[in-house]
Amino acid sequence: MIGGLGTRIGAVLSDVSSTEGRLAATAAIALATLGVGWLLLPRAVRAGEQTVTDWVGRLLDERLSESTEGAVETLREGIPASFLLRLAVGLLQLALFALAGVAVLTLWGRFALVVAVLPLVENAARVGGQVIASALLLGGAYVVSDVVEMYVGELSADSDRITAHQEQLLTRLAQVGLLVLALITVLGIWGVNLGGLLVGAGFLGIVLGMAARQTLGSLIAGFVLMFARPFEIGDWVAIGDEEGFVTDITIMNTHMRNFDGEYVVVPNDLVANQAITNRSREGRLRIHMEVGIGYDDDPDEASEIAEDVLENIGVIANNPQPYAIPSGFGDSAILLDLRFWIDPPTPQARWRSKALAVERIQERFADAGISIPYPQRTVSYPPEKAAADDTVERVEQTDENGDGRSRDRPA
């Protein structure tokens, strides 16, 4: 191909034999190349770029449904049009300058040099094609990952079954999958032996798995939590000894903020291996309290007073209604079990409802003459022990009187 091109160029330039003529032809080729490459070519590409963009946009709008309009807009925004334009102009300029160089060398009778450099040019063209293909694949994977993130976000917004945690995890998995697929394709373009690479990756995975068992355990537990969904971001939960609000859920850890304002990070493998109490899941929470009344007081009257107090506390829900029932005999009092609900369940509502219940029940019991007794203990002795202690007391009194001839002694 190159030889035929050189023959044609040589035939055209065969009449130029003098040095002056060759110099003039060289200057003309240089000026024409610069004029076309630096002035006309960029303008032509810019003019055609808008036409092609409009045509592609109309084609996408006609072929794709309305549900994918957002994806098309994201794709348009993600494609670096200016970079592609500069790349196209640069490639065309490079081809034009190469053609001009071949023409000048042929004009001066140095076409043999072109033939000698041809293998290097072929290698450079092949490597350049591989570089361009790799860049297009990686850039396409980056753009498609943004489209996937937007699509998963829209799917999550339209469905109540996909949580923010699941949305984040699905997006990351899809993006990682696209990146891995693009990298494998790029390695195939560059002729890398994927079989040996996969074997090495397998051995490396075994070594890393043995060295990072806890990390892998947290990773697997993160997937389990994604599908089990025992809690969501914003829920009031108790995980083992930690209690607070869930602020973030990642693949590796669960982030919480406790009631002291402390930031707590719990690895997901510990979360999966402990009891989880979600106080926000049902939308309401029942509170238990106990109050004791004296054995001489009427339990029915005390229960009515306690229920009336609970019904008039604003933070306590009236459906279901609160109630108080005698629940047992304590050491010093009859125990009343107070049960009521808070809706929605928050730590502030729980603390405030308990505090108001204690204050107002104590006031109402005092007004009604119902006692809340202190703990009491009665110490008594068996009859034999009491008689022995009395005899010892009389002996001590005899000794104090100084009469040593007659004393009572303990048996």
Short mmCIF file of C-alpha atoms in Angstrom, two decimals:
data_model
loop_
_atom_site.label_atom_id
_atom_site.label_comp_id
_atom_site.label_asym_id
_atom_site.label_seq_id
_atom_site.Cartn_x
_atom_site.Cartn_y
_atom_site.Cartn_z
CA MET A 1 0.00 0.00 0.00
CA ILE A 2 2.75 2.42 1.02
CA GLY A 3 4.80 1.41 -2.05
CA GLY A 4 1.91 2.14 -4.38
CA LEU A 5 1.32 5.49 -2.71
CA GLY A 6 5.01 6.34 -3.08
CA THR A 7 4.93 5.39 -6.75
CA ARG A 8 1.99 7.69 -7.41
CA ILE A 9 3.55 10.55 -5.48
CA GLY A 10 6.87 9.99 -7.24
CA ALA A 11 5.11 10.07 -10.63
CA VAL A 12 3.43 13.36 -9.75
CA LEU A 13 6.66 14.91 -8.52
CA SER A 14 8.90 13.45 -11.21
CA ASP A 15 8.99 16.68 -13.18
CA VAL A 16 10.43 18.61 -10.22
CA SER A 17 14.16 18.07 -10.72
CA SER A 18 15.90 21.25 -9.71
CA THR A 19 16.76 22.16 -6.15
CA GLU A 20 14.85 25.41 -6.42
CA GLY A 21 11.77 23.59 -7.63
CA ARG A 22 11.93 21.05 -4.81
CA LEU A 23 12.32 23.82 -2.25
CA ALA A 24 9.31 25.60 -3.69
CA ALA A 25 7.27 22.39 -3.69
CA THR A 26 8.33 21.65 -0.11
CA ALA A 27 7.29 25.13 0.99
CA ALA A 28 3.95 24.74 -0.79
CA ILE A 29 3.31 21.36 0.89
CA ALA A 30 4.21 22.83 4.29
CA LEU A 31 1.96 25.85 3.84
CA ALA A 32 -0.93 23.73 2.60
CA THR A 33 -0.52 21.30 5.48
CA LEU A 34 -0.43 24.07 8.08
CA GLY A 35 -3.40 25.85 6.50
CA VAL A 36 -5.54 22.75 6.34
CA GLY A 37 -4.33 21.25 9.66
CA TRP A 38 -4.43 24.34 11.88
CA LEU A 39 -7.17 26.45 10.28
CA LEU A 40 -9.67 24.51 8.19
CA LEU A 41 -9.67 21.14 9.95
CA PRO A 42 -10.65 22.36 13.49
CA ARG A 43 -13.45 24.51 12.09
CA ALA A 44 -14.79 21.69 9.97
CA VAL A 45 -14.73 19.28 12.90
CA ARG A 46 -16.50 21.77 15.17
CA ALA A 47 -19.19 22.38 12.57
CA GLY A 48 -19.73 18.67 12.01
CA GLU A 49 -19.67 17.92 15.74
CA GLN A 50 -22.88 19.88 16.41
CA THR A 51 -24.60 18.22 13.46
CA VAL A 52 -23.60 14.74 14.61
CA THR A 53 -24.64 15.50 18.19
CA ASP A 54 -28.08 16.66 17.10
CA TRP A 55 -28.53 13.61 14.87
CA VAL A 56 -27.49 11.20 17.64
CA GLY A 57 -29.81 12.98 20.08
CA ARG A 58 -32.75 12.66 17.74
CA LEU A 59 -31.94 9.00 17.14
CA LEU A 60 -31.80 8.28 20.88
CA ASP A 61 -35.02 10.16 21.50
CA GLU A 62 -36.81 8.18 18.78
CA ARG A 63 -35.49 4.74 19.71
CA LEU A 64 -35.53 4.92 23.51
CA SER A 65 -38.61 5.06 25.71
CA GLU A 66 -39.58 7.87 28.04
CA SER A 67 -38.40 5.87 31.09
CA THR A 68 -34.81 6.11 29.85
CA GLU A 69 -34.80 9.83 29.12
CA GLY A 70 -32.97 10.50 32.38
CA ALA A 71 -30.33 7.93 31.48
CA VAL A 72 -29.86 9.55 28.07
CA GLU A 73 -29.39 12.98 29.66
CA THR A 74 -26.87 11.54 32.10
CA LEU A 75 -25.06 9.85 29.23
CA ARG A 76 -24.91 13.11 27.31
CA GLU A 77 -23.59 14.98 30.34
CA GLY A 78 -21.04 12.29 31.16
CA ILE A 79 -19.47 12.07 27.69
CA PRO A 80 -16.54 14.56 27.53
CA ALA A 81 -17.44 16.12 24.15
CA SER A 82 -14.61 18.65 24.22
CA PHE A 83 -12.05 15.94 24.90
CA LEU A 84 -13.39 13.78 22.06
CA LEU A 85 -13.34 16.79 19.74
CA ARG A 86 -9.71 17.58 20.57
CA LEU A 87 -8.81 13.90 20.13
CA ALA A 88 -10.44 13.75 16.69
CA VAL A 89 -8.72 16.95 15.56
CA GLY A 90 -5.38 15.69 16.84
CA LEU A 91 -5.67 12.35 15.02
CA LEU A 92 -6.63 14.04 11.75
CA GLN A 93 -3.76 16.51 12.08
CA LEU A 94 -1.33 13.70 12.79
CA ALA A 95 -2.47 11.81 9.68
CA LEU A 96 -2.21 14.97 7.56
CA PHE A 97 1.31 15.75 8.80
CA ALA A 98 2.40 12.16 8.21
CA LEU A 99 1.10 12.31 4.64
CA ALA A 100 2.90 15.61 4.10
CA GLY A 101 6.12 14.10 5.46
CA VAL A 102 5.84 11.17 3.07
CA ALA A 103 5.31 13.59 0.19
CA VAL A 104 8.36 15.68 1.12
CA LEU A 105 10.60 12.62 1.51
CA THR A 106 9.44 11.27 -1.85
CA LEU A 107 10.06 14.67 -3.44
CA TRP A 108 13.67 14.61 -2.26
CA GLY A 109 14.19 10.98 -3.27
CA ARG A 110 14.17 9.56 0.26
CA PHE A 111 11.18 7.21 0.00
CA ALA A 112 13.41 4.30 1.05
CA LEU A 113 13.54 5.94 4.49
CA VAL A 114 9.74 5.78 4.66
CA VAL A 115 9.82 2.08 3.84
CA ALA A 116 12.46 1.49 6.54
CA VAL A 117 10.39 3.33 9.18
CA LEU A 118 7.18 1.56 8.16
CA PRO A 119 7.46 -1.30 10.79
CA LEU A 120 7.90 1.25 13.57
CA VAL A 121 4.90 3.18 12.30
CA GLU A 122 2.80 0.02 12.20
CA ASN A 123 3.77 -0.83 15.78
CA ALA A 124 3.04 2.72 16.89
CA ALA A 125 -0.34 2.62 15.13
CA ARG A 126 -1.18 -0.70 16.80
CA VAL A 127 -0.16 0.56 20.24
CA GLY A 128 -2.03 3.79 19.64
CA GLY A 129 -5.14 1.85 18.68
CA GLN A 130 -4.85 -0.23 21.85
CA VAL A 131 -4.43 2.91 23.94
CA ILE A 132 -7.45 4.55 22.32
CA ALA A 133 -9.59 1.42 22.70
CA SER A 134 -8.57 1.07 26.36
CA ALA A 135 -9.33 4.73 27.05
CA LEU A 136 -12.73 4.41 25.35
CA LEU A 137 -13.58 1.29 27.36
CA LEU A 138 -12.59 2.80 30.70
CA GLY A 139 -14.29 6.09 29.88
CA GLY A 140 -17.42 4.24 28.77
CA ALA A 141 -17.43 2.21 32.01
CA TYR A 142 -17.17 5.45 34.00
CA VAL A 143 -20.06 7.04 32.13
CA VAL A 144 -22.22 3.90 32.36
CA SER A 145 -21.51 3.68 36.11
CA ASP A 146 -23.05 7.13 36.53
CA VAL A 147 -26.06 6.02 34.50
CA VAL A 148 -26.41 2.90 36.68
CA GLU A 149 -26.23 5.00 39.86
CA MET A 150 -28.99 7.28 38.56
CA TYR A 151 -31.13 4.32 37.49
CA VAL A 152 -30.79 2.59 40.88
CA GLY A 153 -31.66 5.88 42.59
CA GLU A 154 -34.84 6.22 40.53
CA LEU A 155 -35.72 2.57 41.20
CA SER A 156 -35.23 3.10 44.94
CA ALA A 157 -37.35 6.26 44.90
CA ASP A 158 -40.23 4.40 43.23
CA SER A 159 -40.09 1.39 45.56
CA ASP A 160 -40.52 1.22 49.33
CA ARG A 161 -38.77 -2.15 49.52
CA ILE A 162 -35.31 -0.78 48.65
CA THR A 163 -33.64 1.02 51.55
CA ALA A 164 -30.85 3.59 51.34
CA HIS A 165 -28.41 0.90 52.48
CA GLN A 166 -29.49 -1.45 49.70
CA GLU A 167 -29.41 1.36 47.15
CA GLN A 168 -25.83 2.22 48.08
CA LEU A 169 -24.73 -1.40 48.06
CA LEU A 170 -26.40 -2.23 44.74
CA THR A 171 -24.86 0.85 43.15
CA ARG A 172 -21.38 -0.03 44.37
CA LEU A 173 -21.69 -3.65 43.25
CA ALA A 174 -22.85 -2.61 39.78
CA GLN A 175 -20.05 -0.06 39.47
CA VAL A 176 -17.40 -2.54 40.62
CA GLY A 177 -18.77 -5.15 38.20
CA LEU A 178 -18.58 -2.71 35.28
CA LEU A 179 -15.05 -1.70 36.22
CA VAL A 180 -13.88 -5.33 36.51
CA LEU A 181 -15.45 -6.17 33.14
CA ALA A 182 -13.77 -3.16 31.53
CA LEU A 183 -10.38 -4.07 33.04
CA ILE A 184 -10.66 -7.68 31.84
CA THR A 185 -11.47 -6.44 28.34
CA VAL A 186 -8.55 -4.01 28.41
CA LEU A 187 -6.18 -6.78 29.50
CA GLY A 188 -7.47 -8.90 26.63
CA ILE A 189 -6.77 -6.04 24.20
CA TRP A 190 -3.17 -5.86 25.41
CA GLY A 191 -2.75 -9.63 25.09
CA VAL A 192 -2.36 -10.40 28.80
CA ASN A 193 -2.81 -14.09 29.67
CA LEU A 194 -5.96 -14.02 31.78
CA GLY A 195 -5.67 -17.70 32.74
CA GLY A 196 -2.41 -17.23 34.62
CA LEU A 197 -3.68 -13.98 36.07
CA LEU A 198 -6.80 -15.69 37.42
CA VAL A 199 -4.75 -18.51 38.96
CA GLY A 200 -2.51 -15.98 40.69
CA ALA A 201 -5.54 -14.02 41.85
CA GLY A 202 -7.01 -17.24 43.28
CA PHE A 203 -3.92 -17.96 45.37
CA LEU A 204 -3.77 -14.32 46.45
CA GLY A 205 -7.45 -14.50 47.46
CA ILE A 206 -6.78 -17.56 49.63
CA VAL A 207 -3.87 -15.83 51.38
CA LEU A 208 -5.84 -12.63 51.93
CA GLY A 209 -8.87 -14.61 53.13
CA MET A 210 -6.82 -16.35 55.81
CA ALA A 211 -5.09 -13.11 56.85
CA ALA A 212 -8.25 -10.99 56.96
CA ARG A 213 -10.90 -13.32 58.28
CA GLN A 214 -12.53 -10.67 60.48
CA THR A 215 -12.66 -8.18 57.61
CA LEU A 216 -14.23 -10.77 55.32
CA GLY A 217 -16.64 -11.69 58.10
CA SER A 218 -17.73 -8.06 58.35
CA LEU A 219 -18.08 -7.92 54.57
CA ILE A 220 -20.29 -11.01 54.44
CA ALA A 221 -22.29 -9.77 57.43
CA GLY A 222 -22.85 -6.50 55.55
CA PHE A 223 -24.51 -8.42 52.72
CA VAL A 224 -26.61 -10.38 55.24
CA LEU A 225 -27.77 -7.15 56.88
CA MET A 226 -28.67 -5.74 53.48
CA PHE A 227 -31.10 -8.58 52.78
CA ALA A 228 -32.30 -9.19 56.36
CA ARG A 229 -32.95 -5.46 57.02
CA PRO A 230 -33.19 -5.62 60.84
CA PHE A 231 -32.86 -1.83 60.98
CA GLU A 232 -32.54 1.20 58.76
CA ILE A 233 -30.81 4.57 58.95
CA GLY A 234 -32.49 6.70 61.62
CA ASP A 235 -33.84 3.78 63.68
CA TRP A 236 -33.50 3.69 67.47
CA VAL A 237 -31.78 0.36 68.15
CA ALA A 238 -29.90 -1.49 70.85
CA ILE A 239 -27.08 -3.75 69.62
CA GLY A 240 -25.56 -5.66 72.50
CA ASP A 241 -24.49 -3.06 75.05
CA GLU A 242 -24.71 -0.17 72.58
CA GLU A 243 -27.91 1.84 72.17
CA GLY A 244 -28.60 4.84 69.97
CA PHE A 245 -29.63 5.99 66.51
CA VAL A 246 -28.26 4.42 63.31
CA THR A 247 -26.55 7.14 61.27
CA ASP A 248 -24.94 5.10 58.50
CA ILE A 249 -24.66 1.51 57.28
CA THR A 250 -21.69 0.47 55.16
CA ILE A 251 -20.56 -2.89 53.88
CA MET A 252 -18.08 -3.18 56.75
CA ASN A 253 -19.52 -1.24 59.71
CA THR A 254 -22.68 0.14 61.29
CA HIS A 255 -22.40 3.71 62.58
CA MET A 256 -24.44 4.86 65.60
CA ARG A 257 -24.87 7.98 67.73
CA ASN A 258 -25.68 7.19 71.34
CA PHE A 259 -27.61 9.35 73.79
CA ASP A 260 -24.43 10.96 75.13
CA GLY A 261 -23.61 12.32 71.68
CA GLU A 262 -20.80 9.80 71.16
CA TYR A 263 -20.03 8.35 67.72
CA VAL A 264 -20.00 4.55 67.84
CA VAL A 265 -18.78 2.25 65.04
CA VAL A 266 -19.77 -1.42 65.35
CA PRO A 267 -18.29 -3.99 62.89
CA ASN A 268 -21.01 -5.80 60.99
CA ASP A 269 -19.80 -9.23 62.11
CA LEU A 270 -20.46 -8.19 65.74
CA VAL A 271 -23.85 -6.80 64.75
CA ALA A 272 -24.84 -10.10 63.13
CA ASN A 273 -23.75 -12.11 66.20
CA GLN A 274 -25.64 -10.07 68.85
CA ALA A 275 -29.25 -9.51 69.76
CA ILE A 276 -30.72 -6.49 67.97
CA THR A 277 -33.60 -4.55 69.53
CA ASN A 278 -35.27 -2.15 67.10
CA ARG A 279 -37.51 0.23 69.05
CA SER A 280 -38.54 2.20 65.95
CA ARG A 281 -39.72 -0.63 63.69
CA GLU A 282 -43.36 -0.82 64.89
CA GLY A 283 -43.86 2.94 65.12
CA ARG A 284 -44.76 2.85 68.84
CA LEU A 285 -43.29 1.53 72.08
CA ARG A 286 -44.83 0.26 75.33
CA ILE A 287 -43.38 1.41 78.65
CA HIS A 288 -43.55 -0.52 81.93
CA MET A 289 -43.38 1.07 85.38
CA GLU A 290 -44.07 -0.22 88.89
CA VAL A 291 -45.39 1.68 91.92
CA GLY A 292 -46.05 0.28 95.38
CA ILE A 293 -48.94 1.17 97.71
CA GLY A 294 -49.45 0.28 101.37
CA TYR A 295 -51.17 -2.96 102.33
CA ASP A 296 -53.88 -0.92 104.06
CA ASP A 297 -54.75 1.00 100.84
CA ASP A 298 -57.33 0.05 98.20
CA PRO A 299 -55.64 -1.32 95.02
CA ASP A 300 -58.69 -0.56 92.83
CA GLU A 301 -58.75 3.08 93.86
CA ALA A 302 -55.00 3.42 93.32
CA SER A 303 -55.30 1.81 89.87
CA GLU A 304 -58.05 4.23 88.83
CA ILE A 305 -56.03 7.23 89.96
CA ALA A 306 -52.91 6.00 88.13
CA GLU A 307 -54.85 5.38 84.91
CA ASP A 308 -56.43 8.82 85.06
CA VAL A 309 -53.01 10.40 85.51
CA LEU A 310 -51.53 8.48 82.56
CA GLU A 311 -54.42 9.40 80.26
CA ASN A 312 -53.83 13.12 80.87
CA ILE A 313 -50.10 13.09 80.02
CA GLY A 314 -49.67 14.49 76.50
CA VAL A 315 -46.68 12.38 75.42
CA ILE A 316 -48.55 9.14 76.25
CA ALA A 317 -50.73 7.68 73.48
CA ASN A 318 -54.42 7.09 74.22
CA ASN A 319 -54.82 4.25 71.72
CA PRO A 320 -54.35 1.73 73.15
CA GLN A 321 -55.24 3.26 76.47
CA PRO A 322 -52.86 3.07 79.42
CA TYR A 323 -53.81 0.86 82.32
CA ALA A 324 -52.64 -0.09 85.81
CA ILE A 325 -53.17 -3.52 87.38
CA PRO A 326 -52.07 -5.03 90.70
CA SER A 327 -49.22 -7.34 89.77
CA GLY A 328 -47.95 -8.84 93.03
CA PHE A 329 -47.12 -8.62 96.73
CA GLY A 330 -43.87 -6.88 97.48
CA ASP A 331 -41.85 -6.96 100.70
CA SER A 332 -43.40 -3.71 101.90
CA ALA A 333 -46.15 -2.86 99.38
CA ILE A 334 -48.72 -4.09 96.91
CA LEU A 335 -47.21 -3.60 93.42
CA LEU A 336 -49.09 -1.86 90.63
CA ASP A 337 -47.89 -2.48 87.05
CA LEU A 338 -48.30 0.67 84.90
CA ARG A 339 -48.32 0.06 81.14
CA PHE A 340 -48.66 2.75 78.48
CA TRP A 341 -47.54 3.50 74.89
CA ILE A 342 -45.55 6.33 73.32
CA ASP A 343 -46.05 7.19 69.66
CA PRO A 344 -43.68 7.83 67.91
CA PRO A 345 -41.02 6.06 69.98
CA THR A 346 -38.17 8.40 70.91
CA PRO A 347 -35.83 8.46 73.90
CA GLN A 348 -37.09 11.93 74.81
CA ALA A 349 -40.71 10.71 74.88
CA ARG A 350 -39.78 7.72 77.02
CA TRP A 351 -37.88 9.77 79.60
CA ARG A 352 -40.44 12.56 79.73
CA SER A 353 -43.41 10.18 80.07
CA LYS A 354 -41.77 8.37 82.98
CA ALA A 355 -40.80 11.58 84.74
CA LEU A 356 -44.30 13.08 84.43
CA ALA A 357 -45.92 9.81 85.53
CA VAL A 358 -43.79 9.66 88.70
CA GLU A 359 -44.41 13.29 89.62
CA ARG A 360 -48.17 13.35 89.05
CA ILE A 361 -48.93 9.92 90.51
CA GLN A 362 -47.06 10.83 93.69
CA GLU A 363 -49.09 14.06 93.98
CA ARG A 364 -52.44 12.37 93.35
CA PHE A 365 -51.68 9.51 95.77
CA ALA A 366 -50.76 12.02 98.46
CA ASP A 367 -54.03 13.93 97.90
CA ALA A 368 -56.06 10.68 98.11
CA GLY A 369 -54.24 9.49 101.23
CA ILE A 370 -52.63 6.53 99.47
CA SER A 371 -49.20 5.82 100.84
CA ILE A 372 -46.13 4.77 98.88
CA PRO A 373 -44.33 2.94 101.73
CA TYR A 374 -40.64 2.83 102.37
CA PRO A 375 -38.96 -0.59 102.50
CA GLN A 376 -39.59 -2.04 105.99
CA ARG A 377 -38.07 -4.97 107.94
CA THR A 378 -39.29 -6.65 111.17
CA VAL A 379 -36.69 -8.55 113.23
CA SER A 380 -38.03 -11.28 115.59
CA TYR A 381 -36.58 -14.20 117.60
CA PRO A 382 -37.91 -17.72 118.32
CA PRO A 383 -39.35 -18.21 121.90
CA GLU A 384 -36.33 -20.27 123.11
CA LYS A 385 -33.91 -17.60 121.98
CA ALA A 386 -35.98 -14.86 123.66
CA ALA A 387 -36.04 -16.78 127.04
CA ALA A 388 -32.28 -17.37 126.95
CA ASP A 389 -31.62 -13.68 126.27
CA ASP A 390 -33.86 -12.74 129.23
CA THR A 391 -31.92 -15.05 131.64
CA VAL A 392 -28.61 -13.58 130.54
CA GLU A 393 -29.97 -10.11 131.16
CA ARG A 394 -31.01 -10.99 134.77
CA VAL A 395 -27.53 -12.45 135.52
CA GLU A 396 -25.90 -9.27 134.34
CA GLN A 397 -28.17 -7.21 136.59
CA THR A 398 -27.27 -9.44 139.66
CA ASP A 399 -23.58 -8.89 139.00
CA GLU A 400 -24.08 -5.18 138.86
CA ASN A 401 -25.82 -5.24 142.32
CA GLY A 402 -22.79 -6.99 143.90
CA ASP A 403 -24.71 -10.02 145.22
CA GLY A 404 -22.44 -12.90 144.40
CA ARG A 405 -24.23 -15.58 146.51
CA SER A 406 -27.23 -16.00 144.31
CA ARG A 407 -27.19 -15.59 140.44
CA ASP A 408 -29.20 -16.95 137.59
CA ARG A 409 -27.11 -18.64 134.91
CA PRO A 410 -28.09 -19.42 131.39
CA ALA A 411 -29.00 -23.03 130.74
#
